[in-house]
Amino acid sequence: AKQELLGVAADLIDTFGAVSAAVAWAMAQGALQHSNADVAVAITGVAGPDGGTVQKPVGTVVFARAVRGQPPEACSAEVKFFAEAKTRSEVRQAATIVALELLMPDAKVEPGCA
């Protein structure tokens, strides 16, 4: 879906991995380009129970937020680790709450977390 629906380049995924700030950034930009939305929030992560690695354990989620009319470089990404989440459902629920908060008009992705 990242490639087909949002136009994320395969080489970007190959280079940085599907769970990365670069891919989340491209997803948010692609969501704006392929919709009439004014704000786009992208989520990519490892919800589990499998798929985690030492660098990206289960519970790792990357968020990006892009706003129409702002330059692409204004879109930033943030990595969060939901250590308290014990199941796939809990990781997804925690990520959903963060994503919804990022849709608020004054929301900001924390700088330096990309």
mmCIF file of C-alpha atoms in Angstrom:
data_model
loop_
_atom_site.group_PDB
_atom_site.id
_atom_site.type_symbol
_atom_site.label_atom_id
_atom_site.label_comp_id
_atom_site.label_asym_id
_atom_site.label_seq_id
_atom_site.Cartn_x
_atom_site.Cartn_y
_atom_site.Cartn_z
ATOM 1 C CA ALA A 1 0.000 0.000 0.000
ATOM 2 C CA LYS A 2 2.884 2.379 0.697
ATOM 3 C CA GLN A 3 4.043 2.145 -2.897
ATOM 4 C CA GLU A 4 0.744 1.666 -4.720
ATOM 5 C CA LEU A 5 -1.456 4.152 -2.872
ATOM 6 C CA LEU A 6 1.047 6.732 -1.633
ATOM 7 C CA GLY A 7 3.777 6.572 -4.265
ATOM 8 C CA VAL A 8 6.602 5.660 -1.887
ATOM 9 C CA ALA A 9 9.626 4.643 -3.955
ATOM 10 C CA ALA A 10 10.780 1.034 -3.619
ATOM 11 C CA ASP A 11 14.409 2.132 -3.331
ATOM 12 C CA LEU A 12 13.491 4.308 -0.338
ATOM 13 C CA ILE A 13 12.028 1.266 1.419
ATOM 14 C CA ASP A 14 15.021 -0.868 0.391
ATOM 15 C CA THR A 15 17.485 1.731 1.677
ATOM 16 C CA PHE A 16 15.870 2.784 4.961
ATOM 17 C CA GLY A 17 13.337 0.036 5.681
ATOM 18 C CA ALA A 18 9.559 0.255 5.780
ATOM 19 C CA VAL A 19 9.686 1.416 9.402
ATOM 20 C CA SER A 20 11.752 4.581 9.079
ATOM 21 C CA ALA A 21 11.442 8.338 9.242
ATOM 22 C CA ALA A 22 12.226 8.583 5.526
ATOM 23 C CA VAL A 23 9.372 6.267 4.575
ATOM 24 C CA ALA A 24 6.910 7.907 6.995
ATOM 25 C CA TRP A 25 7.870 11.299 5.530
ATOM 26 C CA ALA A 26 7.277 10.015 1.982
ATOM 27 C CA MET A 27 3.954 8.486 3.038
ATOM 28 C CA ALA A 28 2.729 11.796 4.479
ATOM 29 C CA GLN A 29 3.804 13.669 1.351
ATOM 30 C CA GLY A 30 2.146 11.028 -0.844
ATOM 31 C CA ALA A 31 -1.090 11.256 1.132
ATOM 32 C CA LEU A 32 -1.236 14.991 0.423
ATOM 33 C CA GLN A 33 -0.425 14.508 -3.255
ATOM 34 C CA HIS A 34 -3.060 11.809 -3.725
ATOM 35 C CA SER A 35 -5.903 13.501 -1.833
ATOM 36 C CA ASN A 36 -7.650 16.778 -1.192
ATOM 37 C CA ALA A 37 -6.614 16.723 2.466
ATOM 38 C CA ASP A 38 -5.016 19.742 4.093
ATOM 39 C CA VAL A 39 -3.156 17.684 6.698
ATOM 40 C CA ALA A 40 -1.752 14.176 6.397
ATOM 41 C CA VAL A 41 -0.439 11.932 9.134
ATOM 42 C CA ALA A 42 1.446 8.783 8.223
ATOM 43 C CA ILE A 43 2.136 5.827 10.497
ATOM 44 C CA THR A 44 4.505 2.941 9.913
ATOM 45 C CA GLY A 45 5.676 0.552 12.572
ATOM 46 C CA VAL A 46 6.145 -2.864 14.095
ATOM 47 C CA ALA A 47 2.946 -3.732 15.952
ATOM 48 C CA GLY A 48 3.915 -7.378 16.500
ATOM 49 C CA PRO A 49 3.714 -9.991 17.632
ATOM 50 C CA ASP A 50 6.460 -10.768 15.095
ATOM 51 C CA GLY A 51 8.669 -8.655 12.877
ATOM 52 C CA GLY A 52 10.716 -6.846 15.491
ATOM 53 C CA THR A 53 14.493 -6.542 15.343
ATOM 54 C CA VAL A 54 17.147 -5.309 17.754
ATOM 55 C CA GLN A 55 17.084 -1.883 16.061
ATOM 56 C CA LYS A 56 13.296 -1.811 15.614
ATOM 57 C CA PRO A 57 11.646 -3.941 18.296
ATOM 58 C CA VAL A 58 7.934 -4.632 18.455
ATOM 59 C CA GLY A 59 6.288 -1.417 19.611
ATOM 60 C CA THR A 60 8.400 0.868 17.396
ATOM 61 C CA VAL A 61 6.195 3.288 15.457
ATOM 62 C CA VAL A 62 7.194 6.198 13.215
ATOM 63 C CA PHE A 63 4.825 9.123 12.644
ATOM 64 C CA ALA A 64 5.038 11.913 10.086
ATOM 65 C CA ARG A 65 2.835 14.974 9.633
ATOM 66 C CA ALA A 66 2.593 17.088 6.486
ATOM 67 C CA VAL A 67 0.498 20.196 5.881
ATOM 68 C CA ARG A 68 -0.653 21.325 2.446
ATOM 69 C CA GLY A 69 0.985 24.583 1.414
ATOM 70 C CA GLN A 70 4.076 24.018 3.523
ATOM 71 C CA PRO A 71 7.325 23.038 1.815
ATOM 72 C CA PRO A 72 8.089 19.296 1.930
ATOM 73 C CA GLU A 73 11.044 19.923 4.228
ATOM 74 C CA ALA A 74 8.581 21.259 6.836
ATOM 75 C CA CYS A 75 7.197 17.717 7.124
ATOM 76 C CA SER A 76 8.961 15.959 9.963
ATOM 77 C CA ALA A 77 8.902 12.508 11.480
ATOM 78 C CA GLU A 78 9.048 11.193 15.013
ATOM 79 C CA VAL A 79 9.874 7.723 16.307
ATOM 80 C CA LYS A 80 8.010 6.440 19.350
ATOM 81 C CA PHE A 81 8.455 3.192 21.215
ATOM 82 C CA PHE A 82 5.394 1.869 23.002
ATOM 83 C CA ALA A 83 7.130 -0.352 25.559
ATOM 84 C CA GLU A 84 4.017 -0.537 27.732
ATOM 85 C CA ALA A 85 1.957 -2.087 24.922
ATOM 86 C CA LYS A 86 1.869 -5.858 25.345
ATOM 87 C CA THR A 87 -0.165 -6.880 22.284
ATOM 88 C CA ARG A 88 -0.491 -5.914 18.624
ATOM 89 C CA SER A 89 -3.861 -4.367 19.415
ATOM 90 C CA GLU A 90 -2.381 -2.232 22.203
ATOM 91 C CA VAL A 91 0.422 -0.950 19.938
ATOM 92 C CA ARG A 92 -2.110 -0.057 17.259
ATOM 93 C CA GLN A 93 -4.411 1.655 19.761
ATOM 94 C CA ALA A 94 -1.560 3.733 21.231
ATOM 95 C CA ALA A 95 -0.375 4.691 17.733
ATOM 96 C CA THR A 96 -3.895 5.699 16.725
ATOM 97 C CA ILE A 97 -4.152 8.100 19.658
ATOM 98 C CA VAL A 98 -0.849 9.769 18.734
ATOM 99 C CA ALA A 99 -1.909 10.027 15.082
ATOM 100 C CA LEU A 100 -5.224 11.633 16.007
ATOM 101 C CA GLU A 101 -3.406 14.138 18.218
ATOM 102 C CA LEU A 102 -1.163 15.014 15.253
ATOM 103 C CA LEU A 103 -4.258 15.984 13.263
ATOM 104 C CA MET A 104 -5.031 18.785 15.711
ATOM 105 C CA PRO A 105 -4.395 22.253 14.216
ATOM 106 C CA ASP A 106 -1.602 23.178 16.616
ATOM 107 C CA ALA A 107 0.038 19.751 16.736
ATOM 108 C CA LYS A 108 3.750 19.489 16.191
ATOM 109 C CA VAL A 109 6.033 16.555 15.694
ATOM 110 C CA GLU A 110 8.846 16.830 18.200
ATOM 111 C CA PRO A 111 11.994 18.156 16.545
ATOM 112 C CA GLY A 112 15.106 16.074 16.544
ATOM 113 C CA CYS A 113 13.291 12.752 16.696
ATOM 114 C CA ALA A 114 13.512 11.890 13.001
#
